[in-house]
Amino acid sequence: MFTYDVAIIGAGAGGLNTAMEAASMGKKVVLVDKYKPGGECTWAGCIPSKALIQLADEIHTAKKYANIEVNGKQIMSKVRQLIKKAHQAEAVEQLQAAGIEYIQGDAKINDQHSIRVVDEIITAENIVIATGSRALIPSIKGIDQVNYLTNENVFQLEDLPKNLIVVGGGPIGVELTQAFQRLGVQVKLVEMADRILFREEKGLAHQLQSTLEEEGVQLYTSAKALEVKQANGTTTLTINRNDVLEHIEAEQILFALGRKPNIENIGLDDLGICYTNKGIEVNEYNETSVRNIYAVGDAVGPYLFSHMAGFQAKQAMRHAFLEMHTPIEQHPAWCTFTHPELARTGMTENEAREKFQDKFNVYTVSYSELDRAVVDQQTTGEAKIICDQDGFIIGASILGERACELLGELQLMKTFHIPFRKLKDTIHPYPSYSEILTQLSNVATE
């Protein structure tokens, strides 16, 4: 007999969702983490970044009508207040109320049915690894001699810097770049690719890039970081851009170059659990190479989002306790929370072309054709739908106001294999941003 039905290592998005899913099934659950519950998303990711973005957006709007003096200390203090408020839903008391036992300590897998927490052995029928990820730090000259920022410490700043170098033009880097720029920080964004958000639709990424530049961001694309130095309160980054060396200076430097899974020193090798440098290998049920041991979230990938961690948690627990032998089909969706937002599910047009050659259709509608966007003065952006020859959605990207919410309807159609033409029979309120979906369906059925 085991003490618990499931023992979970890691109390971030993956671990919390796993614990709640198992508890809802009436299972006896123990959740272990060396820190407070919440993980990366609550303390250094989704929640603080969105708090900063919202404050920045409000100030950016106010600046259009009045001279606004930004108090950096108040801004950063408010961000931390909002983090604490959001954490209340994940407090230990809330977990206990749901029937989940929480243990704070460093955990390691002991064998197929037990984990070790310090000197205590805890047995469980199933084990779930949800250890998350951490910021990826580049191996460039001088990195060990400088004080740098990542998403893990930037929200602990007491005040806003006057200027900032951001290295990395992916979602995290772009979101923070715009937020700090809108708060009055002069931001210099360095990206190795020839554009920001290089995995997204090229045309939409270019539109967003233009917005950043219009707001004053200094952009360095096709640039490779070579060396970083700090002296007398100034950080200097040396880059190679088009075979020309350039030196960029700012008060602070922030690295936003992706994530690295936290899978060291948790017992994977001792049990023969298969993994790569990208994460733990799992099957379609999120079960590892060792039976009854599952892994979810950033420790697995490839989609490093809290909502995907939640999906994987549901997948794992249904398989473990409901004998579910048919996996849920994955339809990942994500959003970059800039202004305008950039949301996506499925393929880009280039990806569709690689797979289907020319056997697909693309439909687009500009936000400038939307009455609500015109009166709101939010006409930057475009919605783009890609359908196969049978009329089913294989990809959708939206750049524009409320893009993340608009994507949900398309995600529903894609997930449940509903022909896109059916959207034409759906009534959307006027004037609303959702009308852009009506316009897309009209274009598709012309």
Short mmCIF file of C-alpha atoms in Angstrom, two decimals:
data_model
loop_
_atom_site.label_atom_id
_atom_site.label_comp_id
_atom_site.label_asym_id
_atom_site.label_seq_id
_atom_site.Cartn_x
_atom_site.Cartn_y
_atom_site.Cartn_z
CA MET A 1 0.00 0.00 0.00
CA PHE A 2 1.12 3.54 -0.77
CA THR A 3 0.64 6.58 1.43
CA TYR A 4 -0.61 8.72 -1.49
CA ASP A 5 -2.27 8.16 -4.83
CA VAL A 6 0.02 10.74 -6.41
CA ALA A 7 3.12 12.64 -5.31
CA ILE A 8 3.94 15.75 -7.32
CA ILE A 9 7.34 17.45 -7.42
CA GLY A 10 6.97 21.13 -8.23
CA ALA A 11 4.19 23.57 -7.33
CA GLY A 12 4.13 25.78 -10.41
CA ALA A 13 1.42 25.74 -13.05
CA GLY A 14 2.00 22.09 -13.94
CA GLY A 15 2.12 20.85 -10.36
CA LEU A 16 -0.83 22.90 -9.14
CA ASN A 17 -3.03 21.82 -12.04
CA THR A 18 -2.03 18.19 -11.53
CA ALA A 19 -2.81 18.39 -7.83
CA MET A 20 -6.22 20.00 -8.38
CA GLU A 21 -7.12 17.53 -11.13
CA ALA A 22 -6.24 14.53 -8.96
CA ALA A 23 -7.97 16.00 -5.91
CA SER A 24 -11.14 16.54 -7.96
CA MET A 25 -11.12 12.80 -8.61
CA GLY A 26 -11.06 12.13 -4.88
CA LYS A 27 -7.42 11.06 -4.85
CA LYS A 28 -4.99 11.52 -1.98
CA VAL A 29 -2.43 14.07 -3.16
CA VAL A 30 0.86 15.40 -1.85
CA LEU A 31 2.50 18.39 -3.52
CA VAL A 32 6.16 19.20 -2.82
CA ASP A 33 8.22 22.26 -3.69
CA LYS A 34 11.27 23.87 -2.11
CA TYR A 35 9.61 27.28 -2.48
CA LYS A 36 6.12 28.70 -1.99
CA PRO A 37 3.36 27.47 -4.33
CA GLY A 38 2.91 29.37 -7.58
CA GLY A 39 6.11 28.72 -9.47
CA GLU A 40 7.50 30.75 -12.34
CA CYS A 41 4.14 31.94 -13.67
CA THR A 42 3.02 33.54 -10.43
CA TRP A 43 6.28 34.96 -9.15
CA ALA A 44 8.35 35.77 -12.25
CA GLY A 45 6.34 35.12 -15.40
CA CYS A 46 2.73 35.46 -16.49
CA ILE A 47 1.36 37.39 -13.52
CA PRO A 48 4.06 40.04 -12.92
CA SER A 49 4.62 40.65 -16.62
CA LYS A 50 0.91 41.20 -17.25
CA ALA A 51 0.73 43.50 -14.23
CA LEU A 52 3.60 45.56 -15.63
CA ILE A 53 2.09 45.55 -19.12
CA GLN A 54 -1.30 46.74 -17.85
CA LEU A 55 0.24 49.59 -15.88
CA ALA A 56 2.37 50.55 -18.88
CA ASP A 57 -0.66 50.52 -21.20
CA GLU A 58 -2.64 52.76 -18.85
CA ILE A 59 0.20 55.27 -18.63
CA HIS A 60 0.76 55.13 -22.40
CA THR A 61 -2.90 56.02 -22.98
CA ALA A 62 -2.86 58.80 -20.39
CA LYS A 63 0.23 60.34 -21.99
CA LYS A 64 -1.80 61.03 -25.13
CA TYR A 65 -3.88 63.58 -23.23
CA ALA A 66 -1.61 64.98 -20.52
CA ASN A 67 1.97 65.23 -19.35
CA ILE A 68 2.40 62.25 -17.05
CA GLU A 69 5.37 61.85 -14.74
CA VAL A 70 6.07 58.17 -14.10
CA ASN A 71 7.09 57.19 -10.59
CA GLY A 72 9.18 54.06 -11.13
CA LYS A 73 9.24 53.09 -7.46
CA GLN A 74 5.45 53.20 -7.27
CA ILE A 75 5.13 51.18 -10.48
CA MET A 76 7.41 48.37 -9.31
CA SER A 77 5.82 48.35 -5.87
CA LYS A 78 2.36 48.04 -7.44
CA VAL A 79 3.53 45.09 -9.56
CA ARG A 80 4.66 43.25 -6.43
CA GLN A 81 1.35 44.03 -4.69
CA LEU A 82 -0.55 42.49 -7.60
CA ILE A 83 1.67 39.40 -7.52
CA LYS A 84 0.82 38.84 -3.86
CA LYS A 85 -2.87 39.34 -4.55
CA ALA A 86 -2.83 36.78 -7.38
CA HIS A 87 -0.98 34.31 -5.17
CA GLN A 88 -3.84 34.19 -2.68
CA ALA A 89 -5.64 31.65 -4.89
CA GLU A 90 -2.58 29.38 -4.66
CA ALA A 91 -1.83 29.78 -0.96
CA VAL A 92 -1.19 26.68 1.13
CA GLU A 93 -4.52 27.20 2.91
CA GLN A 94 -6.36 27.02 -0.41
CA LEU A 95 -4.57 23.81 -1.32
CA GLN A 96 -5.40 22.28 2.04
CA ALA A 97 -9.04 23.26 1.59
CA ALA A 98 -9.02 21.27 -1.66
CA GLY A 99 -7.66 18.23 0.16
CA ILE A 100 -4.07 18.62 -1.04
CA GLU A 101 -1.18 18.17 1.38
CA TYR A 102 1.66 20.62 0.77
CA ILE A 103 5.23 20.00 1.88
CA GLN A 104 7.95 22.61 1.46
CA GLY A 105 11.28 20.94 0.80
CA ASP A 106 13.74 19.74 -1.81
CA ALA A 107 12.40 16.57 -3.47
CA LYS A 108 14.00 13.85 -5.56
CA ILE A 109 12.61 10.66 -7.08
CA ASN A 110 13.68 7.67 -5.01
CA ASP A 111 12.19 4.82 -7.03
CA GLN A 112 9.16 4.04 -9.20
CA HIS A 113 6.76 4.61 -6.31
CA SER A 114 8.50 6.95 -3.90
CA ILE A 115 10.18 10.32 -3.56
CA ARG A 116 12.66 11.59 -1.01
CA VAL A 117 12.02 14.94 0.64
CA VAL A 118 15.16 15.78 2.62
CA ASP A 119 15.44 12.63 4.77
CA GLU A 120 11.82 11.49 4.49
CA ILE A 121 10.60 8.83 2.04
CA ILE A 122 7.08 9.40 0.69
CA THR A 123 5.36 6.60 -1.20
CA ALA A 124 2.76 7.05 -3.95
CA GLU A 125 1.11 4.96 -6.63
CA ASN A 126 2.03 7.62 -9.19
CA ILE A 127 4.67 10.33 -9.35
CA VAL A 128 4.48 13.52 -11.41
CA ILE A 129 7.50 15.66 -12.27
CA ALA A 130 6.52 19.32 -12.64
CA THR A 131 9.79 21.07 -11.91
CA GLY A 132 9.39 23.84 -14.48
CA SER A 133 12.15 25.80 -16.17
CA ARG A 134 14.50 28.72 -15.68
CA ALA A 135 15.87 31.53 -17.80
CA LEU A 136 18.44 30.47 -20.39
CA ILE A 137 21.65 32.45 -19.94
CA PRO A 138 23.94 32.85 -22.97
CA SER A 139 27.58 31.79 -22.88
CA ILE A 140 29.08 35.11 -23.92
CA LYS A 141 32.30 36.72 -22.80
CA GLY A 142 32.02 38.59 -19.50
CA ILE A 143 28.63 37.21 -18.49
CA ASP A 144 29.97 35.91 -15.16
CA GLN A 145 31.32 39.34 -14.20
CA VAL A 146 28.14 41.38 -14.64
CA ASN A 147 24.88 41.82 -12.77
CA TYR A 148 22.19 41.04 -15.33
CA LEU A 149 18.44 40.82 -15.28
CA THR A 150 16.11 38.02 -16.37
CA ASN A 151 12.38 37.60 -15.87
CA GLU A 152 13.28 36.01 -12.53
CA ASN A 153 14.64 39.17 -10.92
CA VAL A 154 13.50 42.10 -13.07
CA PHE A 155 10.24 42.48 -11.14
CA GLN A 156 12.21 42.93 -7.94
CA LEU A 157 13.73 46.19 -9.19
CA GLU A 158 13.08 49.00 -6.72
CA ASP A 159 12.99 51.61 -9.47
CA LEU A 160 12.94 51.84 -13.26
CA PRO A 161 16.29 52.26 -15.04
CA LYS A 162 16.72 55.22 -17.37
CA ASN A 163 17.69 52.90 -20.19
CA LEU A 164 17.80 49.16 -20.75
CA ILE A 165 19.27 46.64 -23.17
CA VAL A 166 17.01 43.64 -23.83
CA VAL A 167 18.65 40.65 -25.51
CA GLY A 168 16.08 38.41 -27.19
CA GLY A 169 13.20 39.28 -29.49
CA GLY A 170 10.91 36.41 -28.53
CA PRO A 171 7.62 36.82 -26.61
CA ILE A 172 9.17 37.59 -23.21
CA GLY A 173 11.69 40.04 -24.61
CA VAL A 174 9.18 41.85 -26.80
CA GLU A 175 6.54 42.12 -24.06
CA LEU A 176 8.99 43.58 -21.55
CA THR A 177 10.57 45.83 -24.16
CA GLN A 178 7.28 47.54 -24.96
CA ALA A 179 6.20 47.75 -21.32
CA PHE A 180 9.41 49.41 -20.16
CA GLN A 181 9.50 51.72 -23.18
CA ARG A 182 5.97 52.90 -22.41
CA LEU A 183 7.00 53.54 -18.82
CA GLY A 184 9.67 55.95 -20.00
CA VAL A 185 12.68 53.64 -20.15
CA GLN A 186 14.74 53.93 -23.34
CA VAL A 187 14.96 50.32 -24.52
CA LYS A 188 17.45 48.87 -26.97
CA LEU A 189 16.26 45.46 -28.23
CA VAL A 190 18.83 43.03 -29.66
CA GLU A 191 17.68 40.05 -31.75
CA MET A 192 19.80 37.53 -33.66
CA ALA A 193 17.15 36.89 -36.34
CA ASP A 194 16.24 39.43 -39.00
CA ARG A 195 13.01 40.31 -37.18
CA ILE A 196 11.32 39.91 -33.83
CA LEU A 197 9.06 36.91 -33.09
CA PHE A 198 10.58 34.95 -35.96
CA ARG A 199 8.35 31.91 -35.30
CA GLU A 200 5.18 33.92 -35.93
CA GLU A 201 3.57 35.07 -39.17
CA LYS A 202 6.20 37.21 -40.87
CA GLY A 203 3.87 39.99 -41.99
CA LEU A 204 2.21 40.30 -38.59
CA ALA A 205 5.54 40.29 -36.76
CA HIS A 206 6.75 43.08 -39.04
CA GLN A 207 3.66 45.16 -38.23
CA LEU A 208 4.31 44.74 -34.52
CA GLN A 209 7.98 45.54 -35.02
CA SER A 210 7.01 48.80 -36.72
CA THR A 211 4.80 49.66 -33.75
CA LEU A 212 7.71 49.18 -31.35
CA GLU A 213 9.93 51.40 -33.44
CA GLU A 214 7.23 54.08 -33.65
CA GLU A 215 7.08 54.04 -29.85
CA GLY A 216 10.81 54.73 -29.66
CA VAL A 217 12.38 51.30 -29.21
CA GLN A 218 15.86 51.10 -30.74
CA LEU A 219 15.97 47.80 -32.63
CA TYR A 220 19.11 45.82 -33.49
CA THR A 221 18.14 42.82 -35.64
CA SER A 222 20.51 40.29 -37.27
CA ALA A 223 22.75 41.00 -34.29
CA LYS A 224 24.79 38.50 -32.29
CA ALA A 225 25.80 39.33 -28.73
CA LEU A 226 29.54 38.78 -28.22
CA GLU A 227 30.61 40.38 -24.95
CA VAL A 228 29.16 42.24 -21.99
CA LYS A 229 30.92 44.55 -19.52
CA GLN A 230 29.93 46.74 -16.59
CA ALA A 231 31.77 49.76 -15.23
CA ASN A 232 30.76 52.91 -13.38
CA GLY A 233 27.05 52.12 -13.55
CA THR A 234 27.07 51.46 -17.28
CA THR A 235 26.55 48.14 -19.05
CA THR A 236 28.15 47.76 -22.48
CA LEU A 237 27.12 45.02 -24.89
CA THR A 238 29.26 44.29 -27.93
CA ILE A 239 27.34 42.91 -30.89
CA ASN A 240 28.19 41.74 -34.39
CA ARG A 241 25.68 43.11 -36.87
CA ASN A 242 26.27 42.47 -40.56
CA ASP A 243 29.96 41.77 -39.81
CA VAL A 244 30.33 45.14 -38.08
CA LEU A 245 31.11 45.38 -34.36
CA GLU A 246 28.90 47.78 -32.39
CA HIS A 247 28.88 48.75 -28.72
CA ILE A 248 25.54 49.40 -27.03
CA GLU A 249 25.30 51.07 -23.62
CA ALA A 250 22.62 51.22 -20.95
CA GLU A 251 22.18 51.18 -17.18
CA GLN A 252 20.92 47.58 -17.13
CA ILE A 253 20.81 44.53 -19.38
CA LEU A 254 18.04 41.93 -19.47
CA PHE A 255 18.37 38.52 -21.12
CA ALA A 256 15.20 36.99 -22.57
CA LEU A 257 16.54 34.13 -24.65
CA GLY A 258 14.17 31.32 -23.82
CA ARG A 259 13.99 28.71 -21.09
CA LYS A 260 15.93 25.71 -19.79
CA PRO A 261 14.14 22.78 -18.07
CA ASN A 262 14.81 22.17 -14.37
CA ILE A 263 15.57 18.48 -14.59
CA GLU A 264 18.97 18.21 -12.91
CA ASN A 265 19.43 16.39 -9.59
CA ILE A 266 15.92 14.96 -9.35
CA GLY A 267 16.84 11.30 -9.91
CA LEU A 268 16.20 10.86 -13.63
CA ASP A 269 19.45 9.01 -14.33
CA ASP A 270 19.08 6.71 -11.32
CA LEU A 271 15.77 5.41 -12.67
CA GLY A 272 16.67 5.50 -16.36
CA ILE A 273 14.07 8.14 -17.21
CA CYS A 274 14.78 9.35 -20.75
CA TYR A 275 15.38 13.05 -21.38
CA THR A 276 17.24 15.50 -23.62
CA ASN A 277 18.50 19.02 -23.03
CA LYS A 278 15.04 20.21 -24.12
CA GLY A 279 13.18 18.27 -21.45
CA ILE A 280 11.87 14.91 -20.26
CA GLU A 281 10.62 12.56 -22.96
CA VAL A 282 6.99 11.47 -22.54
CA ASN A 283 4.36 9.58 -24.52
CA GLU A 284 0.96 10.89 -25.59
CA TYR A 285 -0.31 10.52 -22.01
CA ASN A 286 2.64 12.46 -20.55
CA GLU A 287 4.01 9.27 -19.04
CA THR A 288 7.81 8.97 -18.96
CA SER A 289 9.86 5.93 -19.97
CA VAL A 290 9.24 4.57 -16.45
CA ARG A 291 5.68 3.43 -15.83
CA ASN A 292 3.63 5.38 -13.26
CA ILE A 293 6.00 8.34 -13.45
CA TYR A 294 4.62 11.29 -15.41
CA ALA A 295 6.03 14.68 -16.36
CA VAL A 296 4.18 17.88 -17.27
CA GLY A 297 4.80 21.54 -18.02
CA ASP A 298 8.08 23.24 -18.83
CA ALA A 299 10.05 20.19 -17.69
CA VAL A 300 8.62 18.51 -20.80
CA GLY A 301 7.82 21.21 -23.37
CA PRO A 302 7.77 21.89 -26.23
CA TYR A 303 5.11 24.54 -25.53
CA LEU A 304 6.22 26.45 -22.43
CA PHE A 305 2.87 27.91 -21.41
CA SER A 306 0.91 27.59 -18.19
CA HIS A 307 -2.23 26.60 -20.08
CA MET A 308 -0.34 23.78 -21.81
CA ALA A 309 0.93 22.61 -18.44
CA GLY A 310 -2.69 22.47 -17.32
CA PHE A 311 -3.65 20.47 -20.39
CA GLN A 312 -0.83 18.00 -19.79
CA ALA A 313 -1.81 17.68 -16.13
CA LYS A 314 -5.33 16.68 -17.13
CA GLN A 315 -3.95 14.24 -19.69
CA ALA A 316 -1.66 12.58 -17.14
CA MET A 317 -4.20 12.25 -14.34
CA ARG A 318 -6.93 10.91 -16.61
CA HIS A 319 -4.54 8.26 -17.82
CA ALA A 320 -3.33 7.42 -14.32
CA PHE A 321 -6.69 7.17 -12.60
CA LEU A 322 -9.44 6.85 -15.20
CA GLU A 323 -7.71 4.26 -17.39
CA MET A 324 -8.11 6.62 -20.32
CA HIS A 325 -6.51 4.93 -23.32
CA THR A 326 -7.37 7.55 -25.94
CA PRO A 327 -5.24 10.68 -25.53
CA ILE A 328 -6.79 14.12 -25.92
CA GLU A 329 -5.67 15.68 -29.19
CA GLN A 330 -3.45 18.69 -28.57
CA HIS A 331 -4.28 22.00 -30.23
CA PRO A 332 -1.84 24.48 -28.68
CA ALA A 333 -2.65 28.17 -28.74
CA TRP A 334 -0.67 31.11 -27.42
CA CYS A 335 -0.52 34.87 -27.25
CA THR A 336 2.17 37.53 -27.08
CA PHE A 337 0.75 40.20 -24.80
CA THR A 338 2.01 43.27 -26.57
CA HIS A 339 -0.18 46.11 -27.78
CA PRO A 340 -1.52 45.14 -30.21
CA GLU A 341 -1.63 41.51 -29.09
CA LEU A 342 -0.45 38.69 -31.33
CA ALA A 343 -2.34 35.41 -30.92
CA ARG A 344 -1.92 32.14 -32.77
CA THR A 345 -3.02 28.54 -33.09
CA GLY A 346 -1.77 25.99 -35.60
CA MET A 347 0.37 26.66 -38.64
CA THR A 348 1.74 29.81 -40.19
CA GLU A 349 1.36 30.27 -43.94
CA ASN A 350 4.98 29.21 -44.52
CA GLU A 351 4.49 26.07 -42.44
CA ALA A 352 1.32 25.24 -44.37
CA ARG A 353 3.18 25.66 -47.65
CA GLU A 354 5.91 23.26 -46.53
CA LYS A 355 3.32 20.60 -45.67
CA PHE A 356 0.57 21.15 -48.24
CA GLN A 357 2.43 22.95 -51.07
CA ASP A 358 -0.33 25.12 -52.57
CA LYS A 359 -3.26 22.97 -51.44
CA PHE A 360 -4.64 25.36 -48.83
CA ASN A 361 -6.45 28.70 -48.67
CA VAL A 362 -5.59 31.90 -46.81
CA TYR A 363 -8.16 34.51 -45.74
CA THR A 364 -7.27 37.88 -44.23
CA VAL A 365 -9.13 40.91 -42.91
CA SER A 366 -7.50 44.11 -41.70
CA TYR A 367 -8.51 45.77 -38.45
CA SER A 368 -8.90 48.98 -40.46
CA GLU A 369 -12.06 47.42 -41.97
CA LEU A 370 -13.61 46.99 -38.54
CA ASP A 371 -15.90 49.80 -37.34
CA ARG A 372 -15.14 49.21 -33.66
CA ALA A 373 -11.40 49.38 -34.33
CA VAL A 374 -11.86 52.64 -36.25
CA VAL A 375 -13.77 54.41 -33.46
CA ASP A 376 -11.38 53.01 -30.83
CA GLN A 377 -8.42 54.17 -32.94
CA GLN A 378 -7.01 50.64 -32.81
CA THR A 379 -6.69 49.90 -36.52
CA THR A 380 -3.22 48.34 -36.45
CA GLY A 381 -3.47 44.63 -37.13
CA GLU A 382 -4.90 41.83 -39.18
CA ALA A 383 -6.64 38.50 -38.77
CA LYS A 384 -5.39 35.62 -40.90
CA ILE A 385 -6.99 32.18 -41.26
CA ILE A 386 -5.48 29.20 -43.08
CA CYS A 387 -7.81 26.37 -44.14
CA ASP A 388 -7.15 23.07 -45.85
CA GLN A 389 -8.94 22.23 -49.10
CA ASP A 390 -11.87 20.81 -47.15
CA GLY A 391 -12.40 24.11 -45.35
CA PHE A 392 -11.09 23.16 -41.91
CA ILE A 393 -8.83 25.52 -39.97
CA ILE A 394 -5.18 24.45 -39.87
CA GLY A 395 -3.83 27.77 -38.65
CA ALA A 396 -4.96 31.15 -37.38
CA SER A 397 -3.03 34.27 -36.40
CA ILE A 398 -4.46 37.55 -35.17
CA LEU A 399 -2.57 40.77 -34.57
CA GLY A 400 -4.75 43.40 -33.01
CA GLU A 401 -6.83 44.64 -30.13
CA ARG A 402 -8.23 41.75 -28.03
CA ALA A 403 -6.59 39.18 -30.29
CA CYS A 404 -6.17 36.67 -27.47
CA GLU A 405 -9.89 36.59 -26.73
CA LEU A 406 -10.84 36.49 -30.42
CA LEU A 407 -8.65 33.45 -30.96
CA GLY A 408 -10.79 31.35 -28.63
CA GLU A 409 -13.64 30.96 -31.11
CA LEU A 410 -11.26 29.85 -33.86
CA GLN A 411 -9.48 27.52 -31.45
CA LEU A 412 -12.81 25.88 -30.64
CA MET A 413 -13.51 25.29 -34.33
CA LYS A 414 -10.04 23.88 -34.91
CA THR A 415 -10.16 21.60 -31.87
CA PHE A 416 -13.56 20.11 -32.67
CA HIS A 417 -13.03 20.01 -36.42
CA ILE A 418 -15.81 22.42 -37.34
CA PRO A 419 -15.73 23.72 -40.94
CA PHE A 420 -14.77 27.39 -41.04
CA ARG A 421 -17.74 28.21 -43.27
CA LYS A 422 -20.04 27.46 -40.30
CA LEU A 423 -18.84 30.68 -38.71
CA LYS A 424 -20.84 32.63 -41.29
CA ASP A 425 -24.04 31.53 -39.56
CA THR A 426 -22.87 32.86 -36.19
CA ILE A 427 -24.17 36.27 -35.11
CA HIS A 428 -21.54 38.55 -33.58
CA PRO A 429 -22.56 41.76 -31.77
CA TYR A 430 -22.12 45.09 -33.54
CA PRO A 431 -19.97 47.05 -33.05
CA SER A 432 -17.48 44.61 -31.54
CA TYR A 433 -14.07 43.24 -32.37
CA SER A 434 -15.63 39.80 -32.83
CA GLU A 435 -17.14 41.08 -36.07
CA ILE A 436 -13.76 40.51 -37.67
CA LEU A 437 -14.56 36.79 -37.50
CA THR A 438 -17.80 37.39 -39.39
CA GLN A 439 -15.88 39.31 -42.02
CA LEU A 440 -13.34 36.51 -42.31
CA SER A 441 -16.08 33.93 -42.85
CA ASN A 442 -17.64 36.17 -45.51
CA VAL A 443 -14.32 36.36 -47.34
CA ALA A 444 -13.93 32.59 -47.11
CA THR A 445 -17.35 31.90 -48.63
CA GLU A 446 -17.29 34.47 -51.44
#
